[in-house]
Structure formats: C-alpha cells, structure tokens
Short mmCIF file of C-alpha atoms in Angstrom, two decimals:
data_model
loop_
_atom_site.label_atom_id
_atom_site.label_comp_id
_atom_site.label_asym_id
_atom_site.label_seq_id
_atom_site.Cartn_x
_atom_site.Cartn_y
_atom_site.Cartn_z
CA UNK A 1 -21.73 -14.86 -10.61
CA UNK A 2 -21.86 -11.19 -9.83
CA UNK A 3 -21.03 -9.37 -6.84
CA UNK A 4 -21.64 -5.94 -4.91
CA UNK A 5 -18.81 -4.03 -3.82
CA UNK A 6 -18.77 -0.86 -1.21
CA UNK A 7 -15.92 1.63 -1.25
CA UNK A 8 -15.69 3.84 1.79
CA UNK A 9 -13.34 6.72 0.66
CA UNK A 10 -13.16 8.07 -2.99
CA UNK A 11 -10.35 8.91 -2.89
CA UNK A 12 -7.31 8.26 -5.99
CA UNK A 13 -6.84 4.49 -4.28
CA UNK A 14 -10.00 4.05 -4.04
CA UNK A 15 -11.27 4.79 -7.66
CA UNK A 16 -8.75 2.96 -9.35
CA UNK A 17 -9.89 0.04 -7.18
CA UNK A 18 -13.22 0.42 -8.11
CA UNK A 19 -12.30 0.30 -11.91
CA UNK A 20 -9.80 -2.82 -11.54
CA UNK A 21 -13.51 -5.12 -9.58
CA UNK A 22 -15.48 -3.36 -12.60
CA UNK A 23 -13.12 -4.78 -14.70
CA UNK A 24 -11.90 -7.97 -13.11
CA UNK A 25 -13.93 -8.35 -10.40
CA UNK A 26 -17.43 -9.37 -11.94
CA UNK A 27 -18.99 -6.12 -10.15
CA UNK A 28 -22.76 -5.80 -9.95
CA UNK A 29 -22.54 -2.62 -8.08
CA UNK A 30 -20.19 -0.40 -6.35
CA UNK A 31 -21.01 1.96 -4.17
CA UNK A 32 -18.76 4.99 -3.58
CA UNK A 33 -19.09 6.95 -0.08
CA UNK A 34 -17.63 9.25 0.95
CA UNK A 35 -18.29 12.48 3.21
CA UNK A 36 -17.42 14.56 0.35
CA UNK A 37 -21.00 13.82 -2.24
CA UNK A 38 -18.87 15.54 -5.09
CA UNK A 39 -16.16 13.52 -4.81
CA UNK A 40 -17.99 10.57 -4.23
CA UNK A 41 -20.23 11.27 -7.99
CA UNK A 42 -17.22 12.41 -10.06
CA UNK A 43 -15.49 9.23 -8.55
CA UNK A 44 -18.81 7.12 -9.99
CA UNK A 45 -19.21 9.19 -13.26
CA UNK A 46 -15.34 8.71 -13.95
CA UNK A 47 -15.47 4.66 -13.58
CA UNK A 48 -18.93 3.84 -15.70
CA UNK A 49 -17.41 5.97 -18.27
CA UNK A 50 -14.25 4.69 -18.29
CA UNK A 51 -16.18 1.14 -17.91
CA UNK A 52 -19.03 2.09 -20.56
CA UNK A 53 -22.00 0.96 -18.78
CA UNK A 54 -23.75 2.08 -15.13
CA UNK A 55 -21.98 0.19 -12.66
CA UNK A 56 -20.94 2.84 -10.05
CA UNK A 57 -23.20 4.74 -7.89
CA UNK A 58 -22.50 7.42 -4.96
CA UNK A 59 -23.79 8.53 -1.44
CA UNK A 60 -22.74 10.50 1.12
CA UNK A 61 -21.19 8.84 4.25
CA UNK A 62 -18.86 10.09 7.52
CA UNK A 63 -16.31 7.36 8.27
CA UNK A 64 -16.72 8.01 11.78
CA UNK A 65 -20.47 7.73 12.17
CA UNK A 66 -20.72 4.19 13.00
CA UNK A 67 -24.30 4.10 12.67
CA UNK A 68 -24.56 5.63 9.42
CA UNK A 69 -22.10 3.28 7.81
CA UNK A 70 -23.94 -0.10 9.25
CA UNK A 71 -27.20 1.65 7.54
CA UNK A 72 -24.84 1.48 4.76
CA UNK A 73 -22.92 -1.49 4.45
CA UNK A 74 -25.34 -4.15 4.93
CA UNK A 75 -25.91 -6.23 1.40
CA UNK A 76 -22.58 -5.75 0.17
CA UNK A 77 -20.15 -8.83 -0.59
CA UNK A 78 -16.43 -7.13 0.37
CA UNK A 79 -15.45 -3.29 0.92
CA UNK A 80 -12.68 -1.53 0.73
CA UNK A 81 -11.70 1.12 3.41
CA UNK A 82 -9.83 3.29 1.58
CA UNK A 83 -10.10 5.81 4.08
CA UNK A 84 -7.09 6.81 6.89
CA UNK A 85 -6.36 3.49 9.06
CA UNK A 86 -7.96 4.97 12.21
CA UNK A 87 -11.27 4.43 10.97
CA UNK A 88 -10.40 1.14 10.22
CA UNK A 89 -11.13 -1.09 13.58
CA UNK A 90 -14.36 0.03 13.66
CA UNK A 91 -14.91 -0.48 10.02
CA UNK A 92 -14.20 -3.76 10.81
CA UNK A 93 -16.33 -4.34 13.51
CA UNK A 94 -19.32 -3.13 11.32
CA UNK A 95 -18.20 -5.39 8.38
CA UNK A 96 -18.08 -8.31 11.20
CA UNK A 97 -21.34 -7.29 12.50
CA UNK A 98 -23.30 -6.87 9.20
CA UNK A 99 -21.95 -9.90 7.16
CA UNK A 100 -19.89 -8.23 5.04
CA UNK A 101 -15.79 -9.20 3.98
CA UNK A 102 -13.44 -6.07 4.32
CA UNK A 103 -10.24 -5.13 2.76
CA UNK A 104 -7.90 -2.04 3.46
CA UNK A 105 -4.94 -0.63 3.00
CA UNK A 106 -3.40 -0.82 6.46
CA UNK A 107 -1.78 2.07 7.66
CA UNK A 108 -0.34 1.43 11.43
CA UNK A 109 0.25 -2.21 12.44
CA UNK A 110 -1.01 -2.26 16.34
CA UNK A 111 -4.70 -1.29 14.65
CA UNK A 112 -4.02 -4.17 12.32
CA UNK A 113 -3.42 -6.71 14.83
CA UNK A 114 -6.66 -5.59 16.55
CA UNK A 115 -8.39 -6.34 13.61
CA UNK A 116 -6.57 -9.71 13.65
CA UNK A 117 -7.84 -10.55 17.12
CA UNK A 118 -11.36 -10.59 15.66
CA UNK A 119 -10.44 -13.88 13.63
CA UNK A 120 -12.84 -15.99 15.57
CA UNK A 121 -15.64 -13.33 15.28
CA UNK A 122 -15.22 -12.85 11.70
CA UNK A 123 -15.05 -16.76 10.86
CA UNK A 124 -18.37 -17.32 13.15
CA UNK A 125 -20.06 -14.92 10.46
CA UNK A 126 -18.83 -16.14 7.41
CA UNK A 127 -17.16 -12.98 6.19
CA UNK A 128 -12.91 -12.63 5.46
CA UNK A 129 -10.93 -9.60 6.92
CA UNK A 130 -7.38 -8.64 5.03
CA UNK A 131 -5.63 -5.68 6.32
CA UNK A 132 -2.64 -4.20 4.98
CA UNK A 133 -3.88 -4.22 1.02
CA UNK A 134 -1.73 -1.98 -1.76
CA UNK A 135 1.05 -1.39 -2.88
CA UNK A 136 3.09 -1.49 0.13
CA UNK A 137 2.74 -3.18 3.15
CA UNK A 138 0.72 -5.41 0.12
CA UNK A 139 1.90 -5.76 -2.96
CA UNK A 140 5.55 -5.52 -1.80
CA UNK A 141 5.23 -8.13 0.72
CA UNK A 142 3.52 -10.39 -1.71
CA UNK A 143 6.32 -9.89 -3.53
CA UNK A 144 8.84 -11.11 -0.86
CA UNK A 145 6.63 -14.52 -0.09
CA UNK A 146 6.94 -15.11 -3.53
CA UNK A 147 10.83 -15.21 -4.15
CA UNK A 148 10.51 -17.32 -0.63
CA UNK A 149 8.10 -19.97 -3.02
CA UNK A 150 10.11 -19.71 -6.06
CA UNK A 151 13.65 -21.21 -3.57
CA UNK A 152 13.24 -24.12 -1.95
CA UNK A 153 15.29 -23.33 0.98
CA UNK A 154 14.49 -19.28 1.28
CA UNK A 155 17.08 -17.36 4.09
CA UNK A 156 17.33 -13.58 2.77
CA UNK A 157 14.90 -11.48 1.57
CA UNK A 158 15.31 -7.97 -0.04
CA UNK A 159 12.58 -5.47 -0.86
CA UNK A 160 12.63 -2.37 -2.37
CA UNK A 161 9.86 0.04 -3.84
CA UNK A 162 8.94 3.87 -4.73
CA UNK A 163 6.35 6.07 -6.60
CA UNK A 164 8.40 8.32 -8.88
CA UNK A 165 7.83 11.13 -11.14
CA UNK A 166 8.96 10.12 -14.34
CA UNK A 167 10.61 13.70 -14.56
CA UNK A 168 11.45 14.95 -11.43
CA UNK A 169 11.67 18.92 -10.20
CA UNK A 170 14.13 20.58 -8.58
CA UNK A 171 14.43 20.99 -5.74
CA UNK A 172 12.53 18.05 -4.20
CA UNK A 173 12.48 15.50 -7.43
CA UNK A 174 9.14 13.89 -5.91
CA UNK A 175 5.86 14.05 -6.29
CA UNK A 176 2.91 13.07 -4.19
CA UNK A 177 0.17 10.69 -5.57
CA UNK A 178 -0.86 9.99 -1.73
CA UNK A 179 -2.12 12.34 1.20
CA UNK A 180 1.36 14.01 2.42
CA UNK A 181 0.39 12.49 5.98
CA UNK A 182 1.22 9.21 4.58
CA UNK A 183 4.53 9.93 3.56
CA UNK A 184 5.49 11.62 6.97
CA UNK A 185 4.02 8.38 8.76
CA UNK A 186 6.63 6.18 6.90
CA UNK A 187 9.58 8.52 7.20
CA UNK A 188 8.97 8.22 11.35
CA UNK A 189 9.72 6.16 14.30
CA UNK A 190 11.64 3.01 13.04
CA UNK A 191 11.32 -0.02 10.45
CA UNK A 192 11.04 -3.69 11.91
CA UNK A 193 12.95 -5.95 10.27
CA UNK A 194 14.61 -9.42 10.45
CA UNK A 195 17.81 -9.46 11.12
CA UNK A 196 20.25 -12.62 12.50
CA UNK A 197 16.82 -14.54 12.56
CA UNK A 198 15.81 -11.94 15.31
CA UNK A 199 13.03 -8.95 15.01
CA UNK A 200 15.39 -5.58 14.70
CA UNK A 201 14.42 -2.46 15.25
CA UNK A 202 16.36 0.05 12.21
CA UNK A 203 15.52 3.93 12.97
CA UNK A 204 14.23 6.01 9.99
CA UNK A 205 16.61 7.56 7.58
CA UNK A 206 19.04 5.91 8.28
CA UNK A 207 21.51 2.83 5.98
CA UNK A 208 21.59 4.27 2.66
CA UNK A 209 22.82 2.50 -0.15
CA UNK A 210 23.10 3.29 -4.07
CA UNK A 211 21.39 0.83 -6.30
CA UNK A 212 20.77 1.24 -9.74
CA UNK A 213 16.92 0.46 -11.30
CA UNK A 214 16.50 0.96 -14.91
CA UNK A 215 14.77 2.72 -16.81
CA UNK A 216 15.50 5.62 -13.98
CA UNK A 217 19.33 4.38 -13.09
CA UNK A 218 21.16 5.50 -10.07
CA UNK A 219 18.85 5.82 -7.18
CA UNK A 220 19.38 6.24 -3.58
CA UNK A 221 17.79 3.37 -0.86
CA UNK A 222 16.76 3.92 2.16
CA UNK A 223 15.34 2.77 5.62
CA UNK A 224 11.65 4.07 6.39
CA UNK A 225 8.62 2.49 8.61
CA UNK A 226 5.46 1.17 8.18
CA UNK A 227 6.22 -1.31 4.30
CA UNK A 228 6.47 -4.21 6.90
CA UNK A 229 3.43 -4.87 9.27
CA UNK A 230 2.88 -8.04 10.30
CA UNK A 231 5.34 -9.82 7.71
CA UNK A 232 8.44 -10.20 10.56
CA UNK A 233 6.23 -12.09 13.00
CA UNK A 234 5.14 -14.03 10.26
CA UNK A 235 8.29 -14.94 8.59
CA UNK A 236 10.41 -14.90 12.08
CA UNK A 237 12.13 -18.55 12.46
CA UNK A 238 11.92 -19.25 8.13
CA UNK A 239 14.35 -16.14 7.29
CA UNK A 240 17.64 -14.88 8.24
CA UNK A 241 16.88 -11.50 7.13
CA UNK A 242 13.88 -9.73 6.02
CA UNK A 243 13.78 -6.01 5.66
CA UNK A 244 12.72 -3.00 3.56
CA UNK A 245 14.23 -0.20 1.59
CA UNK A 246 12.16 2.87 0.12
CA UNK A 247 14.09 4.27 -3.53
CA UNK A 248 14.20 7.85 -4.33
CA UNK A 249 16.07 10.42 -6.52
CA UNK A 250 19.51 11.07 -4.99
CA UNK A 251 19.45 13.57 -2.39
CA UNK A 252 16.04 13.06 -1.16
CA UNK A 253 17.09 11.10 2.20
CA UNK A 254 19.33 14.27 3.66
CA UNK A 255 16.29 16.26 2.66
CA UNK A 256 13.78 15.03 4.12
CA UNK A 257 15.61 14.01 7.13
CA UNK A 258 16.66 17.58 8.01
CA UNK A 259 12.75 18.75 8.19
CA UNK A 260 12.62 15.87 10.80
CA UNK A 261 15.93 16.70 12.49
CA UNK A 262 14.22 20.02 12.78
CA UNK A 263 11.01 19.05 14.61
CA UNK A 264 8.76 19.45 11.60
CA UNK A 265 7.74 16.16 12.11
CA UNK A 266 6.00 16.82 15.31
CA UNK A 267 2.49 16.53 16.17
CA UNK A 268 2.87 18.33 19.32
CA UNK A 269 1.50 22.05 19.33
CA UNK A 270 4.48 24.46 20.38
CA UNK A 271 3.79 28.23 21.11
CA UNK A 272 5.16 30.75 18.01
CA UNK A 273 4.53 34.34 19.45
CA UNK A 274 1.58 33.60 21.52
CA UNK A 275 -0.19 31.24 18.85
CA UNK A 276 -0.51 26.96 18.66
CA UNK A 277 1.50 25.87 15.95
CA UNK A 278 1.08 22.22 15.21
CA UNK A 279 4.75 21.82 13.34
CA UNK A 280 3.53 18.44 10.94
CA UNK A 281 0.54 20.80 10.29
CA UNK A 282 2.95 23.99 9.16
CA UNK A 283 5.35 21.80 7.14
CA UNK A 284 2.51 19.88 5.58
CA UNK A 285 0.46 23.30 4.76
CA UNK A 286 4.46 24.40 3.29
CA UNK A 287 5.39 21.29 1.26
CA UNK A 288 2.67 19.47 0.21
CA UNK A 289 1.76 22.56 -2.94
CA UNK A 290 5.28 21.82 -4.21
CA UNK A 291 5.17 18.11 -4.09
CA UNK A 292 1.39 17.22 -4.65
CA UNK A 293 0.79 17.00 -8.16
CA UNK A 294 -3.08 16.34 -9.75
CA UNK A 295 -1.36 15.01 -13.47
CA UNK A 296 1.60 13.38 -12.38
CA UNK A 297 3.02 10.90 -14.90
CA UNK A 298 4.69 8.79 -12.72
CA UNK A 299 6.44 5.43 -12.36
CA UNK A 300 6.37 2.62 -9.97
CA UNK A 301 9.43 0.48 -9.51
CA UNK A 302 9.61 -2.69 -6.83
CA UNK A 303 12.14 -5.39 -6.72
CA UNK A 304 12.26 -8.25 -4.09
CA UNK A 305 15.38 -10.26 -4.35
CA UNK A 306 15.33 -13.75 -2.35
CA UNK A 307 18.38 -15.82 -1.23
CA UNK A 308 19.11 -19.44 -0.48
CA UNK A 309 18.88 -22.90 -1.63
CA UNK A 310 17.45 -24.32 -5.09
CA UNK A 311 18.01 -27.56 -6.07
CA UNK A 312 20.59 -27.92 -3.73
CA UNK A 313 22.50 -25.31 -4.85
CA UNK A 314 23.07 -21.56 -3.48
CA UNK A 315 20.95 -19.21 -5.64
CA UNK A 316 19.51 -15.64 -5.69
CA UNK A 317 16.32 -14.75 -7.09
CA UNK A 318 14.96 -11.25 -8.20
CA UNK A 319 11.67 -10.00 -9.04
CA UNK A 320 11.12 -6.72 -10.75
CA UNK A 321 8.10 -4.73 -11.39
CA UNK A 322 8.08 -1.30 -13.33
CA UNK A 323 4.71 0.15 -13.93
CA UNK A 324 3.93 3.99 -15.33
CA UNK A 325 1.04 5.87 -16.00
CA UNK A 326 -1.46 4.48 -17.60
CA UNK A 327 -2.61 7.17 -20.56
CA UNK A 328 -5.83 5.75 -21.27
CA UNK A 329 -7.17 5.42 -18.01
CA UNK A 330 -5.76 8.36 -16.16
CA UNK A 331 -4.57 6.24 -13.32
CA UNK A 332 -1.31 6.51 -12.22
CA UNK A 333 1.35 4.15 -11.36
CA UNK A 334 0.75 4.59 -8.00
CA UNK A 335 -3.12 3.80 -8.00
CA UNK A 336 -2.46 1.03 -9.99
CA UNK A 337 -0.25 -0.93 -7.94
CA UNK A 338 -2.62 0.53 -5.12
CA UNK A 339 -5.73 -0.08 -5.67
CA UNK A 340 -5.37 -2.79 -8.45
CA UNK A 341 -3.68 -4.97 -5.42
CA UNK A 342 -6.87 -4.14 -3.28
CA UNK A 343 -9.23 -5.25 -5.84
CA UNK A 344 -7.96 -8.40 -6.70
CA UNK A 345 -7.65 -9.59 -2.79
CA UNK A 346 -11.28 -7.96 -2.50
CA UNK A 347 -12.61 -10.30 -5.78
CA UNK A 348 -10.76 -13.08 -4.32
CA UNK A 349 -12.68 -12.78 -1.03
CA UNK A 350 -16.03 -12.32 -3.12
CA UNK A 351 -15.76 -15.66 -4.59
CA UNK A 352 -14.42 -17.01 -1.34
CA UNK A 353 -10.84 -17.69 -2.42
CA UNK A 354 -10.10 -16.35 0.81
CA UNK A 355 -11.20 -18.47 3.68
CA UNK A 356 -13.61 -16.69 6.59
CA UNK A 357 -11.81 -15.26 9.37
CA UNK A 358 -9.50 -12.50 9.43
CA UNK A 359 -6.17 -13.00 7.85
CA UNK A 360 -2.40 -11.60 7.22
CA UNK A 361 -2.51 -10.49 3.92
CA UNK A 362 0.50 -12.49 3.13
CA UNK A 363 -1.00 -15.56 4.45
CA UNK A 364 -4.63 -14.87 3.21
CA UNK A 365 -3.67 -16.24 -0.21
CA UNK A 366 -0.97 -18.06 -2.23
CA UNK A 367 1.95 -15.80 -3.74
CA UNK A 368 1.19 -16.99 -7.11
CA UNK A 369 -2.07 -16.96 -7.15
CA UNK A 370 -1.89 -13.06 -6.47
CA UNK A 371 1.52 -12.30 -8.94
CA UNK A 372 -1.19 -14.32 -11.62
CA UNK A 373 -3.47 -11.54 -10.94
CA UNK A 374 -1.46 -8.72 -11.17
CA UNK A 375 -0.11 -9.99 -14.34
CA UNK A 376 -3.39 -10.23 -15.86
CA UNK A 377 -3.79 -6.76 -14.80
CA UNK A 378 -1.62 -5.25 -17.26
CA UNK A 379 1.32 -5.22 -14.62
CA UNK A 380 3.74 -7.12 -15.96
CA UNK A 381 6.85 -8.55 -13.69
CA UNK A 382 10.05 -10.21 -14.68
CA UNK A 383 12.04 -12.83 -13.05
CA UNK A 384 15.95 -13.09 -12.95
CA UNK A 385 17.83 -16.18 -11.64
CA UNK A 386 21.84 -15.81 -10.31
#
C-alpha cells in the first residue's frame, strides 16, 4: 500500500523527512509547501533526485492562511508541520477538520497540550495527532521510555543530547543546523523535570557537569528548556527522577549565558537613541552569520541512561547514539535524527500503527517499535549494561 504525504515547511527538517517516507515510508506523493515557491521546488528537485524517480512535487502555501492550507491538505494521509510551533494548533485543527493525521516537531508545550485536548475530536474523524516529533523533545524522550522498558523496575532516568560540529571554531565552537530562534527558546525560562518523584522546576544555565562522550571526549552538560514537554506528567508517579541535559564544547554555557545575563535574550523593544531595538532581534541579526553554517559536517550524540531493578537486582542501563553527516545524501546529523524521527512516527500513523486520536508522542507508540525504526534507518545505537 502506498500513501500521500504533505509537508508544510521546506525547510532542512523538513526535506530530510521527506526523503526518510520516500524511502521508508511507501510514499506515493509528497507535497512540499511552503510560502517560499523556490524553496519549496529545490526542496522537491533535491529528494526525486536523491530518490531517482518523481515522487516530490511543490506549491506555494502561507502557514497562516487557514483557508489556503484546508484547500490544500485535503487527500493527504499524514503531514508534517515542519514549520515554527505557533502555526501548529491551527494546523491541527485543519488536519482534524479535513481527515488528515498530523505530525510536528513541537516547539512550546502549552500549544501542545491544546492540541492534546482535541483527542476526542481527532478520534471521532479517524485521523492520529503526535506532537513533539524530532530529535528532541522526540527522539530523546523515546530514548528515555526505552531504558524504562529494557529494567523491570525503572526509578532514574538520564538524558543527554547535542548537534555538534565535528570541528568546532573559535570562538563559539557551534554551529547552527536549526533557525537561531530555536536555540534561544531552549536556553530560556526553565527545564521541568522530575525530581524526588515531584515535577521541579531547574532555571536555564544552570547545574553543569563534565561528562565525557567519545568520539568528541570531554564535554560540558548543561540545564536548558523545552527537550521535555509532556514526558514529566507522563512519567510522574513511575520515576524518581527524570530530567535533561544539553552537551556542548567546554565553555559554551558561560557564553551563552552572559548574552542572556545581558538582556539579549529579550523580546521586549527598548529605546537605543530614539530608535526600537528588539534585543533577541539585534543579537540574532549579530550571531547567527558566525554560527549558522549551510555545509556543516556535524555530529549528533544522545545518551539516556536508566536506573533501577532487573531481575531483582540493582542495575543501570545506557543507550548511546552517535550519528554524523551523511556524505551521500547531504543531510546532516541533525536532519537526520530530525526529520528521520518525524517520518517514521508519520509512516507509522499512515498504516495506522498509531491509533486515532491525538497522542503523547511517547505514548503514541512502543519504545521498541520506534528504536527498530531508527535502526533500520542507518542510525545505529548501542546498549551498555552496569
């Protein structure tokens, strides 16, 4: 059976979730829109050649022109909103509205729960909502119900991720593979975690710790906001502890949290010498030439390390995944763990692997039935036992 997918955004994430249902996802047809029509074609052109046969095709489309995206997505079996998360409520309401499943890549968890409350809606029209899609609050989090499935008797869970360049620049030793907004969202407000069987609230920046990852060795952990969602509520009263680190090249936290200690952060216009200056706006129009790079090779590292019972015994288990650049493709590390993670919830929802309604993406499917896909997608994980 084939299938029809729509991708609203086509963007990096977006494309490299288009290839992964091309590839993996029995695609028919996938649609690109996006408001830019260039980006939109080169996004198509770039996937049927990479694909070798006319699979992807392209229109133009305004994420906020509610009208023009129902003329849109009626017909298709899942889409992917791979555009910012405030489009995405009323994304969802169109999806709902014209029989269509959606998957995204979350963003800010009050709109997610929003979505949620739309459960009944969805499952009276057949069609399966998953928020929170990706790398992280996704693939991460999958990651952390899995070490839960592999105890028997789970009580601590550990997570850590980053997108690195492979060889980092002075001064910053980071590159962007994501819109710079995204990265000043998670460095903001505070993390929720689970601490003493309790939701905890952990400010930004804040509880570093050294931990060593190989291939890249000593890196520098840290807390930031946003990698969690709805995965506290859902695991509250099963854990002791469930939280979140983000790894980086050492030196990066005092860095970073100096342009916040400074304001730059700040989305609130201040007067410079009789002109608005939006500060975010400033420091992202500053930064983001130095850090965004167009041909990063870069490397993804995540490691989710569960504690508790197996067998009767005390034991810890840790999951690593290290993924780079992928030469032949183009895609990096990033979009891979990305968008890959997208596609394979969006092809399970397509053949109906995911139930109607609209669903936590950890709950939406089992642990192992999503690490399975990954692994077939070239991303290969290893499991230690102590």
């Amino acid at each position: 059976m084939s299938y029809r997918y729509l991708i609203i955004g086509a963007g990096k994430q977006g494309t490299a979730a288009a290839y992964d249902l091309a590839k993996f996802g029995d695609a028919e047809h996938i649609l690109f829109a996006d408001y830019d029509l260039d980006a939109a074609q080169n996004a198509a052109s770039r996937i049927n050649t990479l694909i070798g046969r006319k699979v992807a095709a392209s229109t133009q489309a305004d994420a906020s022109d509610v009208s023009q995206l129902a003329s849109i997505i009626e017909g298709f079996d899942v889409a992917l909103s791979a555009v910012p998360y405030y489009f995405n409520l009323n994304i969802t309401k169109i999806c709902i509205e014209k029989g269509v499943s959606l998957c995204d890549m979350g963003g800010n968890t009050d709109v997610v729960w929003s979505q949620l409350e739309l459960g009944n809606t969805a499952k009276a029209a057949g069609v399966s909502i998953v928020p929170d899609c990706g790398m992280g609050p996704g693939l991460i989090n999958t990651m952390g119900v899995y070490v839960m499935d592999l105890l028997d008797k789970p009580r601590e869970v550990y997570l850590y991720d980053a997108g690195l360049p492979q060889d980092p620049t002075p001064p910053w030793n980071y590159a962007m593979t994501y819109h710079i907004n995204g990265l000043t969202n998670e460095y903001s407000g505070d993390a929720t975690f689970i601490r003493d069987g309790k939701i905890t609230y952990v400010p930004t920046f804040t509880e570093p710790e050294p931990i060593v990852f190989e291939p890249l060795g000593q890196l520098e952990a840290f807390v930031i906001s946003g990698s969690m969602s709805t995965t506290p509520e859902t695991h509250l009263g099963k854990l002791e502890r469930y939280e979140n680190r983000v790894l980086r090249y050492p030196g990066h936290m005092h860095t970073f949290e100096a342009y916040k200690r400074l304001g730059l952060f700040s989305e609130e216009a201040i007067d410079v010498n009789g002109q608005n200056v939006v500060p975010r706006e400033l420091y992202h129009t500053l930064l983001a030439p130095h850090i965004n790079a167009d041909n990063v090779k870069d490397i993804g590292i995540m490691r989710a390390i569960g504690i508790g019972k197996k067998d009767g015994k005390e034991a810890t288990v840790t999951v690593d995944i290290v993924d780079r650049f992928d030469e032949e493709t183009g895609f990096t590390a990033m979009e891979r763990l990305t968008g890959f993670h997208c596609a394979a919830m969006m092809a399970f929802q397509a053949r109906k692997t995911v139930g109607a309604g609209a669903h936590r993406m950890e709950l939406a499917l089992s642990s192992s039935e999503m690490m399975e896909a990954v692994r077939e997608r070239g991303i290969n994980f290893e499991t230690y036992w102590a």
